[in-house]
Amino acid sequence: MDLASLRHHGDVDAGPGLLDFAVNVQGSGPPPWLRDRLVVALDGIGRYPAASHDLLAREAVARRHSRRPEEVLVLAGSAEGFALLPALRPRLAAVVHPGFTEPEAALRAAGVEVVHVLTDEADGHRLHPDAVPAEADLVVIGNPTNPTGVLHPAADVRALAAPERVLLVDEAFADAIPGEPESLAGAADVPGLLVFRSLTKTWALAGLRAGYALGDPELLARLAAPRPPWPVSTLALEAVIGCSMPSAVEESRNAAERLADARAEQAERLADVPGVTVLPGTAPYLLLRLPDGQGERVRAALRAAAIAVRRGDTFPGLGPDHIRVAVRPATQVTRLVTALTEALAAVAA
């Protein structure tokens, strides 16, 4: 798969005037309390981001995950962390797929050899740690995995750790699952572990670019070595502080419970559409398989009906008959179900 395909993301599938099931951001903007906090922080953008502000953000994240501040690296979104991966100088990177493609794109663009470790729909895209080549000194996995939505047992993910190996776990959607089960964000005992977290999805901050990495200080220092001065904006630092407060964590926990209920209802409604297979998962999105050979035409019909879905064929291990849809309110799901039913009937005819 070429780099252009690996760098295709849901925002490309979405567009003005379309009902957006392609992007996994919840809501159109941050909640009022967070927006107000960012507005107040605007008074500080005439100055360069301060080291003291970065420390406050790292301390807030450390309290949230029972880590030390030096085990936190604030990022301009997880995407910045993926772009920094070549600084670790891996010789062979193993990327678990189907999965988020930006880590592989960044590594391949830097000339790093990448091998795919493909999970299989036949067994629910279960992770098999022994499928990872022993010589891989960097392993990348999402948990829950995007786009399959599969949440791997923490014990299986831990089993990927090995001497002289960096294990990167992308937990961009972990806070969207009630109780954050199987998370390794607080696991300081796993050698070589890096965990990336994003604020983009739960807090609707895609345009702000805010997230963080958790890991051993020496490993974080290696990751951060190529960064320019002031890599994280004042507003992003403030967002990290606000979203790590106990009240915000509780709010995200409640939102995750509502999302889980909405996901179950949406999965049930989509499974009732003739020809649609809803694959198992727990994330705030669903992976669907359409009848053989109909995926591209169905996507085109949905777009003609002003509905955007995420194409699946740019994920290694999936094909054009796979689509990913975000969890959305019931009224929007009704539009999707109706349009999908009509599209499949028209294509079949």
CSV table of C-alpha atoms in Angstrom, one decimal:
chain,number,residue,atom,x,y,z
A,1,MET,CA,0.0,0.0,0.0
A,2,ASP,CA,1.4,3.4,-1.0
A,3,LEU,CA,2.0,6.3,1.4
A,4,ALA,CA,-0.9,8.3,0.0
A,5,SER,CA,-3.3,5.6,0.9
A,6,LEU,CA,-1.8,5.2,4.4
A,7,ARG,CA,-2.3,9.0,4.9
A,8,HIS,CA,-6.0,8.9,3.9
A,9,HIS,CA,-8.0,9.8,7.0
A,10,GLY,CA,-11.7,10.2,7.7
A,11,ASP,CA,-11.6,14.0,7.4
A,12,VAL,CA,-11.0,13.5,3.7
A,13,ASP,CA,-14.2,11.4,3.4
A,14,ALA,CA,-16.2,14.0,5.2
A,15,GLY,CA,-17.0,17.4,3.7
A,16,PRO,CA,-19.2,20.5,3.9
A,17,GLY,CA,-22.9,19.6,3.7
A,18,LEU,CA,-22.4,15.9,4.5
A,19,LEU,CA,-23.7,14.1,7.6
A,20,ASP,CA,-20.4,13.0,9.0
A,21,PHE,CA,-20.1,9.4,10.1
A,22,ALA,CA,-16.5,9.3,8.8
A,23,VAL,CA,-14.7,11.2,11.6
A,24,ASN,CA,-14.7,9.8,15.1
A,25,VAL,CA,-14.9,13.1,17.0
A,26,GLN,CA,-17.8,13.4,19.3
A,27,GLY,CA,-19.7,16.7,18.9
A,28,SER,CA,-18.9,19.8,17.0
A,29,GLY,CA,-16.8,21.5,19.7
A,30,PRO,CA,-15.6,21.3,23.3
A,31,PRO,CA,-18.1,21.6,26.2
A,32,PRO,CA,-18.8,25.2,27.5
A,33,TRP,CA,-16.5,24.9,30.5
A,34,LEU,CA,-13.5,23.9,28.4
A,35,ARG,CA,-14.3,26.5,25.8
A,36,ASP,CA,-14.4,29.1,28.5
A,37,ARG,CA,-11.1,27.9,29.9
A,38,LEU,CA,-9.5,28.2,26.4
A,39,VAL,CA,-10.9,31.7,25.9
A,40,VAL,CA,-9.3,32.8,29.1
A,41,ALA,CA,-6.0,31.3,28.0
A,42,LEU,CA,-6.1,33.4,24.9
A,43,ASP,CA,-4.8,36.3,26.9
A,44,GLY,CA,-1.5,34.4,27.1
A,45,ILE,CA,-0.9,33.7,23.5
A,46,GLY,CA,1.2,36.9,23.0
A,47,ARG,CA,3.9,35.1,25.0
A,48,TYR,CA,5.8,31.9,24.1
A,49,PRO,CA,4.6,28.7,25.7
A,50,ALA,CA,6.3,28.5,29.1
A,51,ALA,CA,8.2,25.5,30.6
A,52,SER,CA,6.2,26.1,33.8
A,53,HIS,CA,3.0,25.7,31.9
A,54,ASP,CA,4.2,22.5,30.3
A,55,LEU,CA,5.1,21.3,33.8
A,56,LEU,CA,1.6,22.0,35.1
A,57,ALA,CA,0.2,20.0,32.2
A,58,ARG,CA,2.6,17.1,32.9
A,59,GLU,CA,1.7,17.2,36.6
A,60,ALA,CA,-2.0,17.1,35.7
A,61,VAL,CA,-1.6,14.1,33.4
A,62,ALA,CA,0.6,12.3,36.0
A,63,ARG,CA,-2.0,12.7,38.7
A,64,ARG,CA,-4.7,11.4,36.3
A,65,HIS,CA,-2.7,8.2,35.5
A,66,SER,CA,-0.8,7.7,38.8
A,67,ARG,CA,2.5,8.4,37.0
A,68,ARG,CA,5.4,10.8,37.7
A,69,PRO,CA,5.5,14.1,35.7
A,70,GLU,CA,8.8,13.1,34.1
A,71,GLU,CA,6.9,10.1,32.7
A,72,VAL,CA,4.7,12.4,30.6
A,73,LEU,CA,5.4,14.2,27.3
A,74,VAL,CA,2.8,16.6,26.2
A,75,LEU,CA,2.2,16.4,22.4
A,76,ALA,CA,0.6,18.4,19.7
A,77,GLY,CA,-1.8,15.6,19.2
A,78,SER,CA,-0.9,11.9,18.9
A,79,ALA,CA,0.0,12.6,15.3
A,80,GLU,CA,3.1,14.5,16.4
A,81,GLY,CA,4.1,11.4,18.5
A,82,PHE,CA,3.8,9.2,15.4
A,83,ALA,CA,5.9,11.6,13.4
A,84,LEU,CA,8.6,11.4,16.1
A,85,LEU,CA,8.9,7.6,16.0
A,86,PRO,CA,11.8,7.6,13.6
A,87,ALA,CA,13.8,9.3,16.3
A,88,LEU,CA,13.9,6.0,18.2
A,89,ARG,CA,15.9,4.6,15.3
A,90,PRO,CA,14.1,1.3,14.9
A,91,ARG,CA,15.6,-1.3,12.6
A,92,LEU,CA,12.4,-3.2,12.1
A,93,ALA,CA,8.9,-2.0,13.0
A,94,ALA,CA,6.0,-4.4,13.4
A,95,VAL,CA,2.6,-2.7,13.0
A,96,VAL,CA,-0.5,-4.6,14.0
A,97,HIS,CA,-3.2,-4.2,11.2
A,98,PRO,CA,-5.9,-3.4,10.4
A,99,GLY,CA,-5.0,-0.4,12.5
A,100,PHE,CA,-4.4,3.3,12.4
A,101,THR,CA,-2.1,3.9,9.5
A,102,GLU,CA,-0.2,7.1,10.4
A,103,PRO,CA,2.5,5.4,12.5
A,104,GLU,CA,3.4,3.2,9.5
A,105,ALA,CA,3.3,6.2,7.1
A,106,ALA,CA,5.7,8.1,9.3
A,107,LEU,CA,8.1,5.2,9.7
A,108,ARG,CA,8.1,4.3,6.0
A,109,ALA,CA,8.6,7.9,5.0
A,110,ALA,CA,11.8,7.9,7.2
A,111,GLY,CA,13.0,4.7,5.5
A,112,VAL,CA,12.3,2.4,8.4
A,113,GLU,CA,11.5,-1.2,7.4
A,114,VAL,CA,7.9,-2.1,8.4
A,115,VAL,CA,6.3,-5.5,8.6
A,116,HIS,CA,2.5,-6.1,8.9
A,117,VAL,CA,1.1,-8.3,11.6
A,118,LEU,CA,-2.4,-8.9,10.3
A,119,THR,CA,-5.3,-9.9,12.6
A,120,ASP,CA,-8.1,-12.0,11.2
A,121,GLU,CA,-11.9,-11.3,11.0
A,122,ALA,CA,-12.5,-15.0,11.4
A,123,ASP,CA,-11.4,-14.9,15.0
A,124,GLY,CA,-12.7,-11.4,15.8
A,125,HIS,CA,-9.4,-9.7,14.9
A,126,ARG,CA,-7.8,-11.2,18.1
A,127,LEU,CA,-4.2,-10.3,18.8
A,128,HIS,CA,-1.8,-13.2,18.7
A,129,PRO,CA,1.5,-11.9,20.3
A,130,ASP,CA,3.5,-14.8,18.9
A,131,ALA,CA,2.8,-13.5,15.4
A,132,VAL,CA,5.1,-10.6,15.9
A,133,PRO,CA,8.6,-11.2,14.6
A,134,ALA,CA,11.1,-11.6,17.4
A,135,GLU,CA,13.6,-9.3,15.6
A,136,ALA,CA,11.1,-6.4,15.6
A,137,ASP,CA,12.5,-3.6,17.9
A,138,LEU,CA,9.4,-1.5,17.6
A,139,VAL,CA,5.8,-2.8,17.8
A,140,VAL,CA,2.8,-0.6,17.2
A,141,ILE,CA,-0.7,-1.5,18.2
A,142,GLY,CA,-3.9,0.4,18.9
A,143,ASN,CA,-6.1,-0.5,21.9
A,144,PRO,CA,-8.9,-0.3,21.1
A,145,THR,CA,-7.8,-0.7,17.5
A,146,ASN,CA,-9.0,1.6,14.8
A,147,PRO,CA,-10.9,0.7,12.7
A,148,THR,CA,-11.9,-2.7,14.0
A,149,GLY,CA,-13.0,-1.4,17.4
A,150,VAL,CA,-11.5,-4.5,19.1
A,151,LEU,CA,-10.2,-4.1,22.6
A,152,HIS,CA,-7.3,-6.4,23.2
A,153,PRO,CA,-6.7,-7.9,26.7
A,154,ALA,CA,-4.0,-6.0,28.5
A,155,ALA,CA,-2.2,-9.3,29.2
A,156,ASP,CA,-1.9,-9.9,25.4
A,157,VAL,CA,-0.6,-6.4,24.8
A,158,ARG,CA,1.9,-6.8,27.7
A,159,ALA,CA,3.1,-10.0,26.1
A,160,LEU,CA,4.4,-7.9,23.1
A,161,ALA,CA,7.1,-6.3,25.3
A,162,ALA,CA,10.6,-7.7,25.0
A,163,PRO,CA,14.1,-6.7,25.8
A,164,GLU,CA,15.6,-4.0,23.5
A,165,ARG,CA,12.1,-3.4,22.1
A,166,VAL,CA,9.8,-0.3,22.2
A,167,LEU,CA,6.1,-1.2,22.5
A,168,LEU,CA,3.8,1.6,21.4
A,169,VAL,CA,0.2,1.3,22.4
A,170,ASP,CA,-2.1,3.9,20.8
A,171,GLU,CA,-4.9,4.5,23.3
A,172,ALA,CA,-6.6,7.4,21.4
A,173,PHE,CA,-10.0,6.0,22.1
A,174,ALA,CA,-9.4,4.4,25.5
A,175,ASP,CA,-11.3,7.1,27.4
A,176,ALA,CA,-14.4,6.5,25.3
A,177,ILE,CA,-14.8,3.0,26.8
A,178,PRO,CA,-16.5,2.9,30.3
A,179,GLY,CA,-13.9,2.3,33.0
A,180,GLU,CA,-11.0,2.3,30.4
A,181,PRO,CA,-10.5,-1.4,30.7
A,182,GLU,CA,-7.3,-3.0,29.4
A,183,SER,CA,-5.5,0.4,29.4
A,184,LEU,CA,-1.8,0.4,30.1
A,185,ALA,CA,-1.6,4.2,30.7
A,186,GLY,CA,-0.7,3.6,34.3
A,187,ALA,CA,1.6,0.7,33.7
A,188,ALA,CA,5.1,1.9,34.6
A,189,ASP,CA,6.3,-1.7,35.0
A,190,VAL,CA,6.3,-2.7,31.3
A,191,PRO,CA,9.8,-2.2,29.9
A,192,GLY,CA,10.0,-0.2,26.7
A,193,LEU,CA,6.3,0.8,26.9
A,194,LEU,CA,5.0,4.0,25.3
A,195,VAL,CA,1.3,4.9,25.5
A,196,PHE,CA,-0.1,7.7,23.4
A,197,ARG,CA,-3.3,9.4,24.4
A,198,SER,CA,-5.4,11.9,22.5
A,199,LEU,CA,-7.9,14.6,23.6
A,200,THR,CA,-9.2,15.0,20.1
A,201,LYS,CA,-12.1,12.6,20.1
A,202,THR,CA,-13.9,12.9,23.5
A,203,TRP,CA,-13.4,16.7,23.8
A,204,ALA,CA,-13.9,17.7,20.2
A,205,LEU,CA,-10.5,19.4,19.9
A,206,ALA,CA,-9.4,18.1,16.5
A,207,GLY,CA,-8.4,21.6,15.4
A,208,LEU,CA,-6.3,22.3,18.5
A,209,ARG,CA,-4.0,19.2,18.4
A,210,ALA,CA,-3.5,18.1,22.0
A,211,GLY,CA,-2.4,14.8,23.5
A,212,TYR,CA,0.4,13.2,25.4
A,213,ALA,CA,2.8,10.3,25.7
A,214,LEU,CA,3.5,8.2,28.8
A,215,GLY,CA,6.7,6.2,29.3
A,216,ASP,CA,10.1,6.0,30.8
A,217,PRO,CA,11.8,9.4,30.9
A,218,GLU,CA,14.8,8.2,29.0
A,219,LEU,CA,12.5,6.8,26.2
A,220,LEU,CA,10.5,10.0,26.1
A,221,ALA,CA,13.7,12.0,25.8
A,222,ARG,CA,14.7,10.0,22.8
A,223,LEU,CA,11.3,10.4,21.2
A,224,ALA,CA,11.4,14.2,21.8
A,225,ALA,CA,15.0,14.8,20.6
A,226,PRO,CA,14.1,16.2,17.1
A,227,ARG,CA,11.3,18.5,18.3
A,228,PRO,CA,11.5,22.2,17.6
A,229,PRO,CA,11.3,24.8,20.4
A,230,TRP,CA,7.8,25.4,21.8
A,231,PRO,CA,6.2,22.4,20.0
A,232,VAL,CA,2.9,22.5,22.0
A,233,SER,CA,0.8,25.7,22.0
A,234,THR,CA,-0.4,27.5,25.1
A,235,LEU,CA,-4.0,26.6,24.3
A,236,ALA,CA,-3.1,22.9,23.9
A,237,LEU,CA,-1.3,22.9,27.3
A,238,GLU,CA,-4.3,24.5,28.9
A,239,ALA,CA,-6.6,21.9,27.3
A,240,VAL,CA,-4.4,19.0,28.7
A,241,ILE,CA,-4.6,20.5,32.2
A,242,GLY,CA,-8.4,21.0,32.0
A,243,CYS,CA,-9.1,17.6,30.5
A,244,SER,CA,-7.0,15.8,33.2
A,245,MET,CA,-8.9,17.3,36.1
A,246,PRO,CA,-10.9,14.8,38.2
A,247,SER,CA,-14.2,16.5,37.2
A,248,ALA,CA,-13.3,16.2,33.5
A,249,VAL,CA,-12.3,12.5,34.0
A,250,GLU,CA,-15.6,11.9,35.6
A,251,GLU,CA,-17.4,13.7,32.7
A,252,SER,CA,-15.6,11.6,30.2
A,253,ARG,CA,-16.5,8.5,32.1
A,254,ASN,CA,-20.2,9.4,32.0
A,255,ALA,CA,-19.9,10.3,28.3
A,256,ALA,CA,-18.3,6.9,27.6
A,257,GLU,CA,-21.3,5.1,29.3
A,258,ARG,CA,-23.7,7.0,27.1
A,259,LEU,CA,-21.6,6.2,24.0
A,260,ALA,CA,-21.6,2.5,24.9
A,261,ASP,CA,-25.4,2.5,25.0
A,262,ALA,CA,-25.7,4.4,21.8
A,263,ARG,CA,-23.2,2.1,20.1
A,264,ALA,CA,-25.2,-1.0,21.1
A,265,GLU,CA,-28.4,0.5,19.7
A,266,GLN,CA,-26.7,1.7,16.5
A,267,ALA,CA,-25.1,-1.8,16.0
A,268,GLU,CA,-28.5,-3.4,16.4
A,269,ARG,CA,-30.1,-1.1,13.9
A,270,LEU,CA,-27.4,-1.5,11.3
A,271,ALA,CA,-27.3,-5.3,11.7
A,272,ASP,CA,-31.0,-5.3,10.7
A,273,VAL,CA,-30.1,-3.8,7.3
A,274,PRO,CA,-30.1,-6.7,4.7
A,275,GLY,CA,-26.6,-7.3,3.5
A,276,VAL,CA,-24.8,-5.5,6.3
A,277,THR,CA,-22.5,-7.4,8.7
A,278,VAL,CA,-21.6,-5.5,11.9
A,279,LEU,CA,-18.2,-6.7,13.1
A,280,PRO,CA,-17.7,-7.1,16.9
A,281,GLY,CA,-16.1,-4.2,18.8
A,282,THR,CA,-16.3,-1.8,21.7
A,283,ALA,CA,-15.0,1.5,20.4
A,284,PRO,CA,-17.1,4.6,19.5
A,285,TYR,CA,-17.2,3.5,15.9
A,286,LEU,CA,-18.4,0.4,14.1
A,287,LEU,CA,-16.7,-1.6,11.3
A,288,LEU,CA,-19.2,-2.8,8.7
A,289,ARG,CA,-18.8,-5.4,5.9
A,290,LEU,CA,-21.0,-5.0,2.9
A,291,PRO,CA,-21.8,-7.6,0.3
A,292,ASP,CA,-18.9,-8.6,-2.0
A,293,GLY,CA,-18.2,-6.1,-4.7
A,294,GLN,CA,-20.8,-3.6,-3.6
A,295,GLY,CA,-18.7,-1.4,-1.3
A,296,GLU,CA,-17.6,1.4,-3.7
A,297,ARG,CA,-21.0,1.8,-5.2
A,298,VAL,CA,-22.7,1.9,-1.8
A,299,ARG,CA,-20.3,4.5,-0.6
A,300,ALA,CA,-21.0,6.6,-3.7
A,301,ALA,CA,-24.7,6.2,-3.2
A,302,LEU,CA,-24.4,7.3,0.5
A,303,ARG,CA,-22.4,10.3,-0.6
A,304,ALA,CA,-25.1,11.2,-3.1
A,305,ALA,CA,-27.5,11.1,-0.1
A,306,ALA,CA,-25.2,13.6,1.7
A,307,ILE,CA,-23.7,11.0,4.1
A,308,ALA,CA,-20.0,10.5,4.6
A,309,VAL,CA,-18.6,7.2,5.9
A,310,ARG,CA,-15.0,6.1,6.3
A,311,ARG,CA,-13.7,3.9,3.5
A,312,GLY,CA,-12.0,0.7,4.6
A,313,ASP,CA,-9.7,-0.1,1.8
A,314,THR,CA,-6.9,2.2,2.9
A,315,PHE,CA,-6.4,0.1,6.0
A,316,PRO,CA,-4.1,-2.9,5.5
A,317,GLY,CA,-6.0,-6.1,5.8
A,318,LEU,CA,-9.4,-4.6,4.8
A,319,GLY,CA,-11.0,-4.1,1.4
A,320,PRO,CA,-13.4,-1.9,-0.5
A,321,ASP,CA,-16.4,-3.7,1.0
A,322,HIS,CA,-15.5,-2.5,4.5
A,323,ILE,CA,-16.7,0.9,5.9
A,324,ARG,CA,-16.3,2.5,9.3
A,325,VAL,CA,-19.1,4.6,10.8
A,326,ALA,CA,-18.8,6.7,14.0
A,327,VAL,CA,-21.4,6.4,16.8
A,328,ARG,CA,-23.9,9.2,16.3
A,329,PRO,CA,-27.2,10.3,17.8
A,330,ALA,CA,-30.3,8.2,17.0
A,331,THR,CA,-31.8,10.7,14.6
A,332,GLN,CA,-28.7,10.7,12.5
A,333,VAL,CA,-28.5,6.9,12.7
A,334,THR,CA,-32.0,6.8,11.2
A,335,ARG,CA,-30.8,8.7,8.2
A,336,LEU,CA,-27.9,6.4,7.8
A,337,VAL,CA,-30.0,3.2,8.1
A,338,THR,CA,-32.5,4.5,5.5
A,339,ALA,CA,-29.9,5.6,3.1
A,340,LEU,CA,-27.9,2.4,3.5
A,341,THR,CA,-31.0,0.3,3.0
A,342,GLU,CA,-31.9,2.2,-0.2
A,343,ALA,CA,-28.3,2.1,-1.5
A,344,LEU,CA,-27.9,-1.6,-1.0
A,345,ALA,CA,-31.3,-2.3,-2.7
A,346,ALA,CA,-30.4,-0.1,-5.6
A,347,VAL,CA,-26.9,-1.6,-6.1
A,348,ALA,CA,-28.4,-5.2,-5.9
A,349,ALA,CA,-31.0,-4.3,-8.5
